[in-house]
XYZ file of C-alpha atoms in Angstrom:
267
model
C -21.413 0.522 -13.777
C -22.844 3.574 -11.547
C -21.798 5.577 -14.876
C -23.496 3.647 -17.476
C -26.175 3.299 -15.054
C -27.030 7.206 -14.094
C -30.513 7.725 -15.591
C -32.036 4.547 -13.208
C -30.926 7.202 -10.364
C -33.048 9.383 -8.265
C -30.248 10.799 -6.734
C -26.930 11.117 -7.634
C -24.859 8.258 -5.968
C -22.322 8.568 -3.537
C -19.592 6.305 -3.758
C -16.391 5.234 -1.701
C -13.706 3.256 -3.909
C -11.146 1.061 -2.290
C -9.219 -1.105 -4.629
C -5.404 -2.243 -4.252
C -2.213 -0.761 -3.494
C 1.547 -1.191 -3.920
C 2.537 -0.577 -0.339
C 6.183 0.398 0.362
C 8.594 0.025 3.406
C 11.075 2.726 3.246
C 14.172 1.763 5.667
C 16.328 4.891 6.872
C 19.900 3.926 7.425
C 19.392 4.515 11.167
C 16.765 1.762 10.757
C 16.557 -0.956 13.494
C 17.725 -4.225 11.790
C 15.203 -6.335 13.869
C 12.400 -3.994 13.493
C 12.886 -3.667 9.703
C 13.365 -7.517 9.130
C 10.062 -8.275 11.395
C 8.535 -5.473 9.767
C 9.389 -6.786 6.449
C 7.967 -10.736 6.898
C 4.757 -9.857 8.439
C 3.625 -6.980 6.049
C 4.590 -8.682 2.994
C 4.009 -12.457 3.539
C 0.706 -12.254 6.406
C -2.364 -13.616 4.857
C -0.220 -15.036 1.787
C 0.373 -11.422 0.771
C -3.680 -11.232 -0.349
C -3.860 -7.895 1.855
C -4.365 -4.656 -0.276
C -1.968 -3.031 2.231
C 0.925 -5.578 2.144
C 3.953 -4.460 1.928
C 5.605 -4.906 -1.948
C 8.155 -2.924 -2.161
C 11.045 -2.129 0.197
C 13.994 0.657 -0.238
C 16.830 -0.758 1.706
C 19.974 1.379 2.323
C 23.137 -0.373 1.073
C 24.866 -0.353 4.778
C 22.288 -2.320 6.244
C 21.807 -4.878 3.247
C 25.384 -5.560 2.711
C 25.838 -6.361 5.991
C 24.555 -9.376 6.445
C 21.448 -8.258 6.593
C 20.416 -9.531 3.015
C 21.437 -13.547 4.200
C 19.891 -13.106 7.522
C 16.226 -11.555 5.689
C 16.406 -14.368 3.170
C 16.814 -17.134 5.250
C 13.855 -15.931 7.584
C 11.777 -15.901 4.636
C 12.773 -19.449 3.506
C 12.341 -20.588 6.882
C 8.240 -19.651 6.592
C 5.865 -22.390 7.304
C 3.853 -23.016 4.700
C 0.946 -25.826 4.314
C -2.491 -26.289 5.473
C -3.993 -23.971 7.798
C -5.815 -26.196 10.245
C -1.705 -26.833 10.745
C -1.486 -23.406 13.092
C 2.447 -24.258 13.266
C 2.192 -22.717 9.416
C 2.304 -19.250 9.143
C 0.748 -18.565 5.458
C -1.371 -21.096 3.690
C -2.127 -21.504 -0.293
C -3.258 -18.398 -2.571
C -7.022 -17.532 -2.990
C -7.778 -19.661 -6.699
C -5.832 -20.514 -9.703
C -6.058 -16.950 -11.082
C -4.324 -15.967 -8.366
C -2.139 -18.630 -8.821
C -1.192 -17.992 -12.281
C -0.680 -14.115 -11.530
C 2.087 -14.472 -9.212
C 3.480 -17.419 -11.074
C 3.732 -15.356 -14.152
C 5.130 -11.937 -11.819
C 7.930 -14.586 -10.749
C 8.674 -15.961 -14.117
C 9.261 -12.493 -15.525
C 11.328 -11.222 -12.891
C 13.266 -14.550 -13.335
C 14.432 -13.733 -16.268
C 15.039 -10.134 -16.018
C 18.403 -9.251 -16.099
C 18.143 -6.286 -13.480
C 16.677 -8.645 -10.830
C 17.712 -11.483 -8.749
C 15.481 -13.895 -6.556
C 17.080 -14.064 -2.904
C 14.852 -16.239 -1.430
C 11.292 -18.170 -2.566
C 10.993 -17.961 -6.261
C 8.880 -21.403 -6.209
C 5.175 -22.491 -6.428
C 3.624 -25.699 -6.847
C -0.176 -25.981 -7.827
C -0.144 -29.990 -7.548
C -2.100 -29.762 -4.084
C -3.829 -26.177 -3.381
C -2.322 -22.989 -5.113
C 1.010 -22.678 -3.265
C 3.527 -19.664 -4.011
C 6.701 -19.423 -2.140
C 7.172 -16.052 -0.002
C 9.511 -14.560 -2.947
C 11.882 -11.534 -2.299
C 13.429 -10.116 -5.558
C 16.107 -7.107 -5.302
C 16.206 -5.309 -8.419
C 18.661 -2.545 -9.178
C 16.053 -0.358 -11.669
C 13.759 1.497 -9.709
C 11.300 1.887 -12.496
C 10.855 -1.853 -13.107
C 7.091 -3.602 -12.653
C 8.233 -5.190 -9.301
C 7.890 -1.515 -8.142
C 5.006 -0.523 -9.914
C 2.461 -3.613 -10.014
C 0.190 -5.324 -7.648
C 0.439 -9.029 -7.747
C -1.594 -9.425 -4.359
C 0.589 -12.311 -3.368
C 3.883 -13.180 -1.449
C 6.136 -11.181 -3.755
C 8.420 -8.027 -1.853
C 10.418 -6.002 -4.515
C 13.870 -4.617 -3.074
C 15.395 -1.671 -4.392
C 18.968 -1.048 -2.611
C 20.045 2.610 -2.239
C 23.005 4.198 -1.662
C 22.485 5.862 1.947
C 23.834 9.392 0.811
C 20.787 9.170 -1.535
C 18.113 8.959 0.304
C 16.358 12.181 -0.710
C 17.017 10.881 -4.103
C 15.320 7.948 -3.304
C 12.235 8.952 -2.111
C 11.456 11.717 -4.301
C 11.616 8.579 -7.322
C 9.476 6.385 -5.090
C 6.963 8.826 -3.663
C 4.642 8.113 -6.885
C 6.581 5.539 -8.967
C 3.487 3.556 -8.768
C 0.134 4.446 -9.112
C -1.117 3.491 -5.859
C -1.098 5.391 -2.738
C -2.609 2.983 -0.106
C -0.323 2.067 2.691
C 3.254 3.154 3.762
C 6.169 2.617 6.315
C 9.308 4.105 7.770
C 11.790 2.289 9.979
C 13.917 4.800 11.515
C 15.660 5.271 14.718
C 15.957 9.104 13.686
C 12.966 10.843 14.605
C 14.047 13.832 12.593
C 14.068 11.627 9.713
C 10.853 10.082 10.326
C 9.432 13.260 10.674
C 10.598 14.411 7.333
C 10.331 11.149 5.390
C 6.338 10.720 6.523
C 5.798 14.630 5.281
C 7.828 14.032 1.836
C 5.363 10.956 1.099
C 2.579 12.492 2.245
C 0.550 12.092 -0.645
C 1.829 8.307 -1.524
C 0.029 6.883 1.612
C -3.254 7.124 2.529
C -2.271 5.073 6.126
C 1.383 5.836 7.086
C 3.335 3.773 10.012
C 6.174 4.709 11.455
C 8.334 1.866 13.015
C 5.551 -0.580 11.890
C 5.080 -3.020 8.781
C 2.476 -1.441 6.754
C -0.269 -3.239 7.395
C -2.895 -3.597 10.377
C -5.570 -1.039 10.318
C -9.019 -2.241 12.184
C -11.911 -0.860 11.329
C -13.665 1.105 14.618
C -10.004 1.634 15.812
C -7.875 3.018 12.944
C -9.559 4.898 10.330
C -8.490 3.397 6.648
C -8.206 4.287 3.103
C -5.717 5.810 0.350
C -5.784 8.247 -2.581
C -4.794 7.797 -6.166
C -5.467 4.506 -7.956
C -6.024 3.079 -4.400
C -9.541 5.080 -4.195
C -11.453 7.973 -2.792
C -9.108 8.073 0.962
C -12.439 8.168 2.721
C -10.939 6.900 5.465
C -13.775 3.932 6.732
C -13.535 4.317 10.807
C -13.297 7.713 10.644
C -15.831 10.085 11.574
C -15.914 12.080 8.657
C -16.681 8.654 6.427
C -19.684 9.009 7.985
C -20.163 12.640 6.689
C -20.084 11.128 3.472
C -23.400 9.242 3.482
C -25.241 12.568 4.870
C -27.466 15.003 2.729
C -26.485 18.569 4.219
C -29.312 20.782 4.253
C -28.819 24.784 3.925
C -31.953 26.586 5.541
C -32.384 30.610 5.387
C -35.071 32.734 7.027
C -35.371 35.814 6.262
C -37.151 37.952 9.197
C -37.347 41.003 7.518
C -38.157 40.109 3.558
C -38.488 42.951 0.950
C -41.883 43.993 -0.466
C -40.376 45.835 -3.610
C -38.360 44.820 -6.334
C -36.622 47.921 -6.765
C -33.399 48.809 -4.812
C -32.717 51.941 -3.002
C -30.397 53.528 -5.355
C -33.015 53.561 -8.181
C -35.081 56.863 -7.165
C-alpha cells in the first residue's frame, strides 16, 4: 500500500513490519520432561494458539518421546478445558471467527488424510455454538511437511521425533524450513548444548528462549520482533526502536574555509 501511494508522501515513510510466525520448541536429549511438556502445552495452546509467537512446531528426541512422553503429553492436551471464557475454569475458548475456524479445520483435515501425519491429541472441531477447535497435536515423520511450514494461527502443534544422535542434523534442517523467524526456544539441561543451539539458530528467531515457552514478551519489558517473513525485526520495546523514528541530521561547520578554487599542487 505504501509503495502504490509513494508519490503522496513528502518524505519516504518509515515502516516497521511485524507479521506472523511458525515458532518452534527444540528439545535437547537432556531436556527436563516436565519443563518440556509445560512449555509445549502453554506455548502452543494458550489463547487458542492465536499468537504470532505461539509454538506451532516441536522437535523432540526419540529417547524422550518413546519413553512415555507421547502418552503423557497427549493426555494433558486432551484434558485441557475449553469453553465459555467467562467460566474461569476453562483454559481456552473459541477461535476468533469463522475464517479462522475454517483455516484450522482444513489444516486438521489435511493432516488426518496425510500418511506421514498422525493426530495423537485433539483433531476435532465444532462450530455449532462458537468456533471451537480442540487443541491438536500432530506427529509427522516428514520434516518438510506443510505442518512445519505454514502458520495456522490456531491450536495446532506439529511434532517431529528425531533420533538423538542426529540433533545437529535436525537443527540444520529446521533452521530455515519455514519462511518465518519470529520466536523459538530450546529446552535443555545441558548449558553447552543450549548455547550451541542458540548460536546455530541465531537467524531463525528474533526472540529466543532457553528452558521456557516461545511466548511471553511484553512491550516495555522484553523487546520483541523477528526477521525473515516475520517482519523487519525492529524490536518494539527496545531503545533502538526509538531511533528508528528519529530524523538524523549531520552538521558540518568549516572554521577555515577556502577562498580559491585551485589546489596548491596546481601552482
